[in-house]
XYZ file of C-alpha atoms in Angstrom:
254
model
C 0.052 0.064 -0.054
C 1.290 3.355 -0.937
C 1.347 6.157 1.685
C 2.428 9.591 0.523
C 2.192 13.167 1.997
C 0.354 14.803 -0.807
C -0.202 18.540 -1.241
C -3.861 19.573 -1.988
C -5.834 22.509 -2.543
C -9.325 23.231 -1.241
C -12.067 23.101 -3.809
C -15.021 23.627 -1.302
C -15.548 23.435 2.466
C -19.176 23.839 3.004
C -21.717 23.393 5.810
C -24.003 20.614 5.329
C -26.031 21.359 8.551
C -24.961 23.536 11.598
C -21.694 22.228 12.918
C -20.996 19.636 10.165
C -18.937 20.287 6.993
C -18.057 18.500 3.908
C -14.365 19.352 2.752
C -13.312 18.659 -0.856
C -9.475 18.762 -1.738
C -8.003 18.165 -5.143
C -4.704 16.542 -4.613
C -1.622 17.352 -6.536
C -1.168 13.543 -7.507
C -3.116 10.315 -6.838
C -3.434 8.946 -3.478
C -2.767 5.169 -3.118
C -5.585 2.718 -3.430
C -7.749 2.735 -0.328
C -10.365 0.557 1.419
C -13.522 1.811 3.023
C -12.741 2.452 6.523
C -9.194 3.879 6.061
C -8.284 7.383 7.086
C -5.951 10.263 6.397
C -3.895 12.607 8.460
C -4.602 16.312 7.568
C -2.431 19.251 8.075
C -4.686 21.966 8.786
C -3.394 25.430 7.428
C -1.938 27.856 9.540
C 0.600 27.808 12.567
C -1.796 27.562 15.398
C -2.397 23.763 14.898
C 0.721 21.742 15.281
C -0.455 18.168 15.259
C -2.277 16.746 12.175
C -5.762 15.501 12.581
C -7.199 12.077 11.509
C -10.309 11.953 9.242
C -12.072 8.982 7.579
C -11.982 9.084 3.778
C -15.531 9.904 3.016
C -14.946 9.615 -0.743
C -12.111 9.722 -3.190
C -11.984 9.729 -6.958
C -10.133 11.429 -9.732
C -7.589 12.967 -7.254
C -10.368 14.573 -5.257
C -10.528 13.640 -1.581
C -13.760 14.294 0.300
C -13.898 14.530 4.261
C -17.034 15.013 6.258
C -16.323 16.381 9.722
C -17.978 17.772 12.771
C -16.652 20.779 14.631
C -15.800 19.786 17.979
C -12.602 21.447 19.073
C -9.854 23.821 18.262
C -8.621 21.826 15.123
C -11.993 21.282 13.478
C -12.986 24.813 14.587
C -9.973 26.147 12.554
C -10.829 23.813 9.703
C -14.235 25.067 9.506
C -12.819 28.472 8.539
C -10.598 27.139 5.700
C -11.709 28.671 2.323
C -11.272 27.643 -1.314
C -7.738 27.380 -2.834
C -6.032 27.188 0.572
C -3.308 24.504 0.635
C -3.372 21.553 2.708
C -1.159 18.461 3.154
C -2.681 14.937 3.280
C -0.939 11.864 4.557
C -2.728 8.666 3.533
C -4.429 6.255 2.973
C -3.689 4.904 6.579
C -4.745 1.960 8.701
C -6.818 -1.041 7.888
C -10.262 -0.789 6.427
C -13.297 -3.004 6.403
C -12.825 -6.557 5.288
C -15.661 -7.452 3.051
C -16.563 -11.323 2.732
C -19.368 -12.785 1.081
C -22.582 -12.537 3.112
C -26.409 -12.770 2.423
C -26.901 -9.498 4.357
C -24.823 -6.463 5.318
C -26.163 -4.070 7.895
C -24.588 -0.730 8.310
C -25.094 0.929 11.547
C -23.987 4.672 11.916
C -24.441 7.323 14.460
C -24.053 11.114 13.928
C -20.716 11.884 12.272
C -20.147 8.010 12.268
C -21.586 8.110 8.800
C -18.310 9.542 7.446
C -16.556 6.417 8.285
C -19.077 4.133 6.496
C -20.012 6.160 3.555
C -17.593 4.765 1.028
C -18.385 1.310 2.366
C -22.146 1.889 1.589
C -21.082 3.066 -1.820
C -19.072 -0.213 -2.400
C -21.775 -2.576 -1.091
C -24.535 -0.632 -3.028
C -27.916 -2.369 -3.055
C -26.531 -5.130 -0.706
C -26.293 -2.484 2.322
C -29.111 -2.239 4.567
C -28.468 1.193 6.201
C -29.374 2.235 9.837
C -28.542 5.887 10.592
C -29.307 7.644 13.911
C -28.805 11.342 14.755
C -30.199 13.967 17.020
C -33.029 15.531 14.951
C -34.321 15.722 11.480
C -31.852 18.666 10.440
C -28.982 16.084 10.857
C -30.709 13.697 8.475
C -29.327 15.751 5.681
C -25.948 14.152 6.301
C -27.337 11.056 4.384
C -28.947 12.997 1.561
C -26.748 11.514 -1.033
C -27.601 8.033 0.254
C -31.416 8.315 0.084
C -31.765 5.995 -2.840
C -30.440 3.202 -0.531
C -33.442 3.847 1.548
C -31.641 4.185 4.944
C -33.687 3.348 8.069
C -33.510 6.657 10.087
C -33.743 7.243 13.954
C -33.841 10.484 15.686
C -33.511 11.182 19.288
C -36.137 13.756 19.359
C -38.576 11.802 16.956
C -38.569 14.583 14.507
C -37.842 12.215 11.565
C -38.350 8.461 11.263
C -37.990 6.190 14.562
C -38.115 8.021 17.787
C -34.995 6.882 19.848
C -31.482 5.667 19.133
C -30.209 3.800 16.220
C -29.510 0.440 18.074
C -33.248 0.231 19.352
C -34.262 0.828 15.532
C -32.000 -2.009 14.614
C -33.447 -4.196 17.322
C -36.956 -3.408 15.842
C -35.963 -4.258 12.420
C -33.771 -7.368 13.086
C -36.390 -9.852 12.230
C -36.885 -8.411 8.745
C -33.168 -8.433 7.908
C -31.882 -11.411 9.798
C -30.661 -14.218 7.418
C -28.311 -17.351 7.637
C -25.188 -15.038 6.826
C -25.277 -11.579 8.202
C -22.488 -9.214 9.170
C -22.814 -5.762 10.854
C -20.526 -2.788 10.108
C -20.620 0.016 12.697
C -19.167 3.348 13.305
C -20.415 5.792 15.912
C -19.974 7.210 19.426
C -19.023 4.800 22.254
C -22.555 4.664 23.718
C -23.873 3.283 20.397
C -21.158 0.740 20.017
C -21.485 -0.672 23.615
C -25.318 -0.898 23.202
C -24.803 -2.802 19.776
C -22.139 -5.140 21.343
C -24.546 -6.095 23.977
C -27.315 -6.740 21.499
C -25.192 -8.727 19.040
C -23.421 -10.683 21.583
C -26.581 -12.779 22.456
C -26.844 -13.769 18.847
C -23.031 -14.300 17.888
C -23.413 -12.013 14.998
C -20.250 -11.040 12.981
C -19.530 -7.284 13.490
C -16.575 -4.991 12.339
C -16.424 -1.492 13.987
C -14.574 1.613 12.884
C -13.108 2.949 16.220
C -12.914 6.757 16.552
C -9.749 7.841 18.639
C -7.424 10.788 19.132
C -4.130 10.321 17.126
C -0.777 12.001 17.404
C 1.167 10.408 14.584
C -1.255 8.127 12.562
C 1.561 5.929 11.793
C 1.749 3.566 14.935
C 4.961 4.996 16.172
C 3.758 6.818 19.324
C 1.378 4.140 20.701
C -0.844 6.897 21.726
C -4.073 5.359 20.432
C -4.309 1.919 21.651
C -7.216 -0.472 22.474
C -6.893 -3.140 24.935
C -7.790 -6.677 23.727
C -8.475 -9.984 25.243
C -5.448 -11.606 23.558
C -2.724 -12.210 26.175
C -0.080 -12.372 23.306
C -1.218 -8.975 21.970
C -2.947 -7.186 24.850
C -2.992 -3.825 22.963
C -3.623 -2.898 19.340
C -2.927 0.470 17.806
C -6.100 2.194 16.291
C -3.962 3.975 13.623
C -2.106 0.682 12.620
C -4.039 -2.556 13.377
C -7.315 -0.460 13.211
C -9.092 1.748 12.943
C -11.394 -1.168 11.843
C -11.554 -4.017 14.224
C -13.619 -7.258 14.803
C -15.823 -6.137 17.536
C -15.212 -9.350 19.554
C -11.426 -8.794 19.485
C -11.154 -5.444 21.429
C -12.507 -4.048 24.693
C -14.573 -0.877 24.455
């Protein structure tokens, strides 16, 4: 796998809904082949942000990289003010993505900005993907506007669109209609969502891969600053940036 630090120029950086942005960058040269679930380390313009920030690859094609992000701190706050034609540097693709094996059914479960991590996976699986998306309210449903032809099942906490409640409760409600002899769940979202999903799937022994969101310093596995504990005595810790960010749900502790 080729990993390069590539200069890019911002094409657009627009708000999808309050606090959520879609950044599109034209790279100076092609990025290496990537798998859904991999990420990049982005050097945000300016001298105020020293460390790069990790972002899932939302989409990539014809040297154009797209990143969907939520403003949550200083780095993403500064990124939200980046304008057209500003230069950025992108290191990637990094990490291990989703491993796709033949199944009868693929259920994609995403919460909030977690949709950024599974967007390219849904595009890869196409009609084979059964999508469940959970967010706070109907405004945030705009984050899946370009996935509406996949007919995603929607859950909102306030009940303003689709199912009232969280996305795991929605999955439980619909489980009987999607369950098959061979099903695998792919997930990305906040810790609470993943823990709830784990509790539900554990009783059923369902295969599940999860894209873990974690703070990173280097993104290359050198600093060991983004580890997850595992039940494996021979390998008690795994690096999110190197062995992940996609893991078998049953091979890590949350």
